[in-house]
mmCIF file of N, CA and C in Angstrom:
data_model
loop_
_atom_site.group_PDB
_atom_site.id
_atom_site.type_symbol
_atom_site.label_atom_id
_atom_site.label_comp_id
_atom_site.label_asym_id
_atom_site.label_seq_id
_atom_site.Cartn_x
_atom_site.Cartn_y
_atom_site.Cartn_z
ATOM 1 N N UNK A 1 0.862 -1.230 -0.041
ATOM 2 C CA UNK A 1 0.088 -0.102 -0.262
ATOM 3 C C UNK A 1 1.102 1.130 0.181
ATOM 4 N N UNK A 2 0.330 2.410 -0.531
ATOM 5 C CA UNK A 2 0.997 3.766 -0.508
ATOM 6 C C UNK A 2 0.415 4.563 0.047
ATOM 7 N N UNK A 3 1.078 5.662 0.587
ATOM 8 C CA UNK A 3 0.616 6.942 1.198
ATOM 9 C C UNK A 3 -0.599 7.600 0.259
ATOM 10 N N UNK A 4 -0.950 7.305 -1.025
ATOM 11 C CA UNK A 4 -2.194 7.758 -1.643
ATOM 12 C C UNK A 4 -3.044 6.896 -1.592
ATOM 13 N N UNK A 5 -2.699 6.033 -0.949
ATOM 14 C CA UNK A 5 -4.266 4.984 -1.105
ATOM 15 C C UNK A 5 -4.585 5.058 0.395
ATOM 16 N N UNK A 6 -4.722 5.723 1.268
ATOM 17 C CA UNK A 6 -4.859 6.188 2.721
ATOM 18 C C UNK A 6 -6.236 6.271 2.860
ATOM 19 N N UNK A 7 -6.604 7.062 1.630
ATOM 20 C CA UNK A 7 -8.332 7.432 1.892
ATOM 21 C C UNK A 7 -8.917 5.991 1.399
ATOM 22 N N UNK A 8 -8.623 4.775 1.002
ATOM 23 C CA UNK A 8 -9.000 3.332 0.648
ATOM 24 C C UNK A 8 -9.414 2.979 1.951
ATOM 25 N N UNK A 9 -8.735 3.131 3.263
ATOM 26 C CA UNK A 9 -8.817 2.311 4.470
ATOM 27 C C UNK A 9 -9.962 3.007 5.233
ATOM 28 N N UNK A 10 -10.764 2.096 5.938
ATOM 29 C CA UNK A 10 -11.627 2.640 6.732
ATOM 30 C C UNK A 10 -11.755 3.320 7.878
ATOM 31 N N UNK A 11 -12.092 4.506 7.647
ATOM 32 C CA UNK A 11 -11.781 5.819 8.892
ATOM 33 C C UNK A 11 -12.397 5.367 9.877
ATOM 34 N N UNK A 12 -12.935 4.177 10.287
ATOM 35 C CA UNK A 12 -13.454 3.870 11.389
ATOM 36 C C UNK A 12 -12.893 2.851 12.470
ATOM 37 N N UNK A 13 -11.939 2.661 11.707
ATOM 38 C CA UNK A 13 -11.134 1.338 12.346
ATOM 39 C C UNK A 13 -9.605 2.183 12.402
ATOM 40 N N UNK A 14 -8.974 1.702 13.642
ATOM 41 C CA UNK A 14 -7.285 2.229 14.140
ATOM 42 C C UNK A 14 -6.504 1.532 13.383
ATOM 43 N N UNK A 15 -5.245 1.583 12.793
ATOM 44 C CA UNK A 15 -4.527 0.987 11.753
ATOM 45 C C UNK A 15 -3.165 1.058 12.454
ATOM 46 N N UNK A 16 -1.990 0.555 12.542
ATOM 47 C CA UNK A 16 -1.043 0.429 12.974
ATOM 48 C C UNK A 16 -0.096 0.157 12.315
ATOM 49 N N UNK A 17 1.197 0.437 11.967
ATOM 50 C CA UNK A 17 2.534 0.249 11.093
ATOM 51 C C UNK A 17 3.276 0.296 11.864
ATOM 52 N N UNK A 18 4.713 -0.707 11.620
ATOM 53 C CA UNK A 18 5.646 -0.132 11.991
ATOM 54 C C UNK A 18 6.733 0.992 11.692
ATOM 55 N N UNK A 19 7.086 1.724 12.314
ATOM 56 C CA UNK A 19 7.754 3.309 11.743
ATOM 57 C C UNK A 19 8.644 3.227 12.667
ATOM 58 N N UNK A 20 9.733 4.508 12.205
ATOM 59 C CA UNK A 20 11.254 4.422 12.689
ATOM 60 C C UNK A 20 11.343 5.986 12.517
ATOM 61 N N UNK A 21 12.720 6.497 13.251
ATOM 62 C CA UNK A 21 12.855 8.028 13.698
ATOM 63 C C UNK A 21 14.341 7.916 13.007
ATOM 64 N N UNK A 22 14.870 8.394 12.086
ATOM 65 C CA UNK A 22 16.271 8.298 11.858
ATOM 66 C C UNK A 22 17.053 8.747 13.328
ATOM 67 N N UNK A 23 18.196 7.958 13.802
ATOM 68 C CA UNK A 23 18.868 8.276 14.798
ATOM 69 C C UNK A 23 20.334 9.353 14.807
ATOM 70 N N UNK A 24 20.277 9.663 13.389
ATOM 71 C CA UNK A 24 21.257 10.823 13.207
ATOM 72 C C UNK A 24 21.454 11.182 11.477
ATOM 73 N N UNK A 25 22.156 12.007 11.337
ATOM 74 C CA UNK A 25 22.185 12.466 9.765
ATOM 75 C C UNK A 25 22.989 11.810 9.029
ATOM 76 N N UNK A 26 22.037 11.522 7.780
ATOM 77 C CA UNK A 26 22.901 10.736 6.905
ATOM 78 C C UNK A 26 23.214 9.222 7.488
ATOM 79 N N UNK A 27 21.963 8.568 8.008
ATOM 80 C CA UNK A 27 21.596 7.432 8.981
ATOM 81 C C UNK A 27 22.181 6.293 7.497
ATOM 82 N N UNK A 28 22.644 5.338 7.474
ATOM 83 C CA UNK A 28 22.774 4.036 7.269
ATOM 84 C C UNK A 28 21.467 3.182 6.878
ATOM 85 N N UNK A 29 20.443 3.553 7.469
ATOM 86 C CA UNK A 29 18.882 3.071 7.068
ATOM 87 C C UNK A 29 18.625 3.908 5.874
ATOM 88 N N UNK A 30 18.756 5.246 5.669
ATOM 89 C CA UNK A 30 18.023 5.814 4.727
ATOM 90 C C UNK A 30 19.432 7.118 4.486
ATOM 91 N N UNK A 31 20.554 6.953 3.521
ATOM 92 C CA UNK A 31 21.583 8.002 3.292
ATOM 93 C C UNK A 31 21.183 9.001 3.058
ATOM 94 N N UNK A 32 21.600 10.112 3.273
ATOM 95 C CA UNK A 32 21.166 11.451 3.332
ATOM 96 C C UNK A 32 19.836 12.178 3.787
ATOM 97 N N UNK A 33 19.518 11.348 4.623
ATOM 98 C CA UNK A 33 18.453 11.819 5.856
ATOM 99 C C UNK A 33 18.778 12.874 6.727
ATOM 100 N N UNK A 34 18.554 13.642 7.266
ATOM 101 C CA UNK A 34 18.452 14.216 8.521
ATOM 102 C C UNK A 34 17.795 13.705 9.718
ATOM 103 N N UNK A 35 18.794 14.027 10.889
ATOM 104 C CA UNK A 35 18.236 13.314 12.152
ATOM 105 C C UNK A 35 16.950 13.830 12.686
ATOM 106 N N UNK A 36 16.113 12.654 12.966
ATOM 107 C CA UNK A 36 14.892 12.680 13.240
ATOM 108 C C UNK A 36 13.896 12.731 12.334
ATOM 109 N N UNK A 37 14.328 12.419 11.118
ATOM 110 C CA UNK A 37 13.342 12.315 9.679
ATOM 111 C C UNK A 37 12.577 10.995 10.245
ATOM 112 N N UNK A 38 11.524 10.564 9.917
ATOM 113 C CA UNK A 38 10.373 9.860 10.342
ATOM 114 C C UNK A 38 10.303 9.057 9.336
ATOM 115 N N UNK A 39 9.788 7.676 9.368
ATOM 116 C CA UNK A 39 9.686 6.687 8.170
ATOM 117 C C UNK A 39 9.034 5.871 8.524
ATOM 118 N N UNK A 40 8.361 5.025 7.431
ATOM 119 C CA UNK A 40 7.557 4.068 7.562
ATOM 120 C C UNK A 40 8.595 2.754 7.533
ATOM 121 N N UNK A 41 7.997 1.725 8.026
ATOM 122 C CA UNK A 41 9.057 0.426 7.585
ATOM 123 C C UNK A 41 8.493 -0.401 6.477
ATOM 124 N N UNK A 42 8.674 -0.326 5.243
ATOM 125 C CA UNK A 42 8.067 -1.211 4.025
ATOM 126 C C UNK A 42 8.251 -2.848 4.832
ATOM 127 N N UNK A 43 7.270 -3.234 4.703
ATOM 128 C CA UNK A 43 7.079 -4.881 5.394
ATOM 129 C C UNK A 43 7.408 -5.730 4.429
ATOM 130 N N UNK A 44 8.014 -5.468 3.239
ATOM 131 C CA UNK A 44 8.567 -6.335 2.083
ATOM 132 C C UNK A 44 9.950 -6.533 1.882
ATOM 133 N N UNK A 45 10.528 -5.369 2.229
ATOM 134 C CA UNK A 45 11.628 -4.931 2.258
ATOM 135 C C UNK A 45 12.728 -4.995 3.389
ATOM 136 N N UNK A 46 11.585 -4.504 4.300
ATOM 137 C CA UNK A 46 12.373 -4.319 5.762
ATOM 138 C C UNK A 46 13.184 -3.114 5.640
ATOM 139 N N UNK A 47 12.908 -1.929 5.055
ATOM 140 C CA UNK A 47 13.726 -0.892 4.811
ATOM 141 C C UNK A 47 12.846 0.128 5.337
ATOM 142 N N UNK A 48 13.429 1.374 5.578
ATOM 143 C CA UNK A 48 12.726 3.042 5.821
ATOM 144 C C UNK A 48 12.128 3.079 4.682
ATOM 145 N N UNK A 49 10.818 3.680 4.397
ATOM 146 C CA UNK A 49 10.652 4.036 3.110
ATOM 147 C C UNK A 49 9.637 5.579 3.437
ATOM 148 N N UNK A 50 9.233 6.277 2.569
ATOM 149 C CA UNK A 50 8.277 7.711 2.722
ATOM 150 C C UNK A 50 6.822 7.180 2.059
ATOM 151 N N UNK A 51 6.632 6.075 1.577
ATOM 152 C CA UNK A 51 5.364 5.920 1.088
ATOM 153 C C UNK A 51 4.798 4.434 1.438
ATOM 154 N N UNK A 52 5.805 3.358 0.947
ATOM 155 C CA UNK A 52 5.036 2.210 0.992
ATOM 156 C C UNK A 52 5.024 1.388 2.462
ATOM 157 N N UNK A 53 3.667 1.011 2.668
ATOM 158 C CA UNK A 53 3.359 0.710 4.086
ATOM 159 C C UNK A 53 2.240 -0.934 3.871
ATOM 160 N N UNK A 54 2.430 -1.460 4.800
ATOM 161 C CA UNK A 54 0.849 -2.570 5.112
ATOM 162 C C UNK A 54 0.292 -2.147 6.432
ATOM 163 N N UNK A 55 -0.498 -1.845 6.433
ATOM 164 C CA UNK A 55 -1.203 -1.313 7.946
ATOM 165 C C UNK A 55 -1.540 -2.676 8.237
ATOM 166 N N UNK A 56 -1.681 -2.792 9.928
ATOM 167 C CA UNK A 56 -2.098 -4.133 10.772
ATOM 168 C C UNK A 56 -3.284 -3.164 11.212
ATOM 169 N N UNK A 57 -4.357 -4.295 11.573
ATOM 170 C CA UNK A 57 -5.298 -4.209 12.395
ATOM 171 C C UNK A 57 -5.296 -3.892 13.920
ATOM 172 N N UNK A 58 -4.300 -4.352 14.231
ATOM 173 C CA UNK A 58 -4.642 -4.035 15.741
ATOM 174 C C UNK A 58 -2.774 -3.886 16.178
ATOM 175 N N UNK A 59 -2.449 -3.381 17.002
ATOM 176 C CA UNK A 59 -1.341 -2.960 17.804
ATOM 177 C C UNK A 59 -0.440 -4.141 18.314
ATOM 178 N N UNK A 60 -1.224 -5.232 18.705
ATOM 179 C CA UNK A 60 -0.361 -6.375 19.200
ATOM 180 C C UNK A 60 0.008 -7.291 17.726
ATOM 181 N N UNK A 61 -0.697 -7.269 16.613
ATOM 182 C CA UNK A 61 -0.266 -7.694 15.216
ATOM 183 C C UNK A 61 0.831 -6.698 14.546
ATOM 184 N N UNK A 62 0.721 -5.699 14.820
ATOM 185 C CA UNK A 62 1.799 -4.837 14.739
ATOM 186 C C UNK A 62 3.165 -5.341 15.552
ATOM 187 N N UNK A 63 3.270 -5.121 16.617
ATOM 188 C CA UNK A 63 4.041 -5.973 17.716
ATOM 189 C C UNK A 63 4.725 -6.996 17.398
ATOM 190 N N UNK A 64 3.843 -7.754 17.127
ATOM 191 C CA UNK A 64 4.221 -9.185 16.919
ATOM 192 C C UNK A 64 4.853 -9.605 15.883
ATOM 193 N N UNK A 65 5.020 -8.389 14.396
ATOM 194 C CA UNK A 65 5.513 -8.694 13.158
ATOM 195 C C UNK A 65 6.872 -8.156 13.559
ATOM 196 N N UNK A 66 6.996 -7.094 14.276
ATOM 197 C CA UNK A 66 7.999 -6.407 14.476
ATOM 198 C C UNK A 66 9.077 -7.458 15.446
ATOM 199 N N UNK A 67 8.618 -8.033 16.206
ATOM 200 C CA UNK A 67 9.559 -9.094 17.251
ATOM 201 C C UNK A 67 10.002 -10.140 16.033
ATOM 202 N N UNK A 68 9.082 -10.651 15.425
ATOM 203 C CA UNK A 68 9.174 -11.661 14.720
ATOM 204 C C UNK A 68 10.512 -11.373 13.574
ATOM 205 N N UNK A 69 10.373 -10.291 13.357
ATOM 206 C CA UNK A 69 11.699 -9.627 12.397
ATOM 207 C C UNK A 69 12.650 -8.857 12.991
ATOM 208 N N UNK A 70 12.810 -9.032 14.001
ATOM 209 C CA UNK A 70 13.653 -7.924 14.915
ATOM 210 C C UNK A 70 15.086 -7.922 14.134
ATOM 211 N N UNK A 71 15.713 -9.162 13.810
ATOM 212 C CA UNK A 71 17.053 -9.504 13.498
ATOM 213 C C UNK A 71 17.408 -8.687 12.190
ATOM 214 N N UNK A 72 16.419 -9.014 11.373
ATOM 215 C CA UNK A 72 16.644 -8.214 10.371
ATOM 216 C C UNK A 72 16.119 -6.911 10.149
ATOM 217 N N UNK A 73 15.271 -6.320 10.925
ATOM 218 C CA UNK A 73 15.092 -5.044 10.774
ATOM 219 C C UNK A 73 16.441 -4.387 11.456
ATOM 220 N N UNK A 74 16.918 -4.734 12.944
ATOM 221 C CA UNK A 74 18.214 -4.492 13.203
ATOM 222 C C UNK A 74 19.160 -3.991 12.265
ATOM 223 N N UNK A 75 19.329 -5.116 11.158
ATOM 224 C CA UNK A 75 20.427 -5.198 10.522
ATOM 225 C C UNK A 75 20.216 -4.092 9.049
ATOM 226 N N UNK A 76 19.089 -3.908 8.826
ATOM 227 C CA UNK A 76 18.621 -2.902 7.896
ATOM 228 C C UNK A 76 18.129 -1.364 8.458
ATOM 229 N N UNK A 77 18.266 -1.343 9.882
ATOM 230 C CA UNK A 77 17.858 -0.330 10.280
ATOM 231 C C UNK A 77 18.831 0.317 11.690
ATOM 232 N N UNK A 78 20.036 0.138 11.228
ATOM 233 C CA UNK A 78 20.970 0.372 12.453
ATOM 234 C C UNK A 78 20.621 1.063 13.625
ATOM 235 N N UNK A 79 20.802 1.024 14.399
ATOM 236 C CA UNK A 79 20.724 1.858 15.685
ATOM 237 C C UNK A 79 19.294 2.541 15.725
ATOM 238 N N UNK A 80 18.263 1.942 14.909
ATOM 239 C CA UNK A 80 17.069 2.726 15.210
ATOM 240 C C UNK A 80 16.031 1.841 16.057
ATOM 241 N N UNK A 81 15.120 2.602 16.741
ATOM 242 C CA UNK A 81 14.051 1.786 17.038
ATOM 243 C C UNK A 81 12.653 1.724 16.620
ATOM 244 N N UNK A 82 12.762 0.328 15.985
ATOM 245 C CA UNK A 82 11.148 0.462 15.276
ATOM 246 C C UNK A 82 10.193 0.061 16.412
ATOM 247 N N UNK A 83 9.383 0.836 16.028
ATOM 248 C CA UNK A 83 7.770 0.806 17.057
ATOM 249 C C UNK A 83 6.771 0.620 16.056
ATOM 250 N N UNK A 84 5.733 0.214 17.038
ATOM 251 C CA UNK A 84 4.190 0.049 16.183
ATOM 252 C C UNK A 84 3.638 1.599 16.827
ATOM 253 N N UNK A 85 3.310 1.977 16.028
ATOM 254 C CA UNK A 85 2.404 3.313 16.088
ATOM 255 C C UNK A 85 1.129 3.729 15.042
ATOM 256 N N UNK A 86 0.262 4.180 15.758
ATOM 257 C CA UNK A 86 -1.255 4.579 14.796
ATOM 258 C C UNK A 86 -1.089 5.193 13.452
ATOM 259 N N UNK A 87 -1.437 4.775 12.417
ATOM 260 C CA UNK A 87 -1.383 5.106 11.278
ATOM 261 C C UNK A 87 -1.981 6.747 10.826
ATOM 262 N N UNK A 88 -2.815 6.641 11.365
ATOM 263 C CA UNK A 88 -3.422 8.410 11.598
ATOM 264 C C UNK A 88 -2.504 9.001 12.086
ATOM 265 N N UNK A 89 -2.035 8.876 13.397
ATOM 266 C CA UNK A 89 -1.261 9.870 14.233
ATOM 267 C C UNK A 89 0.270 10.150 13.297
ATOM 268 N N UNK A 90 0.160 8.913 12.984
ATOM 269 C CA UNK A 90 2.108 9.225 12.428
ATOM 270 C C UNK A 90 1.711 9.770 11.230
ATOM 271 N N UNK A 91 0.786 10.020 10.398
ATOM 272 C CA UNK A 91 0.570 10.443 9.454
ATOM 273 C C UNK A 91 0.225 12.384 9.618
ATOM 274 N N UNK A 92 -0.026 12.308 10.813
ATOM 275 C CA UNK A 92 -0.330 13.856 11.143
ATOM 276 C C UNK A 92 0.867 14.305 11.988
ATOM 277 N N UNK A 93 1.950 13.279 12.019
ATOM 278 C CA UNK A 93 2.810 14.078 12.929
ATOM 279 C C UNK A 93 2.809 14.201 14.242
ATOM 280 N N UNK A 94 1.801 13.487 14.786
ATOM 281 C CA UNK A 94 1.313 13.453 16.271
ATOM 282 C C UNK A 94 2.456 12.265 17.083
ATOM 283 N N UNK A 95 2.821 11.347 16.383
ATOM 284 C CA UNK A 95 3.726 10.207 16.997
ATOM 285 C C UNK A 95 5.006 10.196 16.348
#
């Protein structure tokens, strides 16, 4: 799913996504970024992404996915904390 497709989601439901914040400028997980830049985690590539994401229907499912892929996420996103966030709050910059 891409950010342009957010309107296709049911607005009555909370969706959860894995997200990450760049821990430093020119971070290895997203070369050329600024410190504090916010990204979604593409669940197919396990890399930081500005647009690609797959929402989970619950925080628990999102957290389970993060824990299941923890080792690979640590390799792809070194030094960053991947966490489950509500998609609506993330897109509004509240998370």
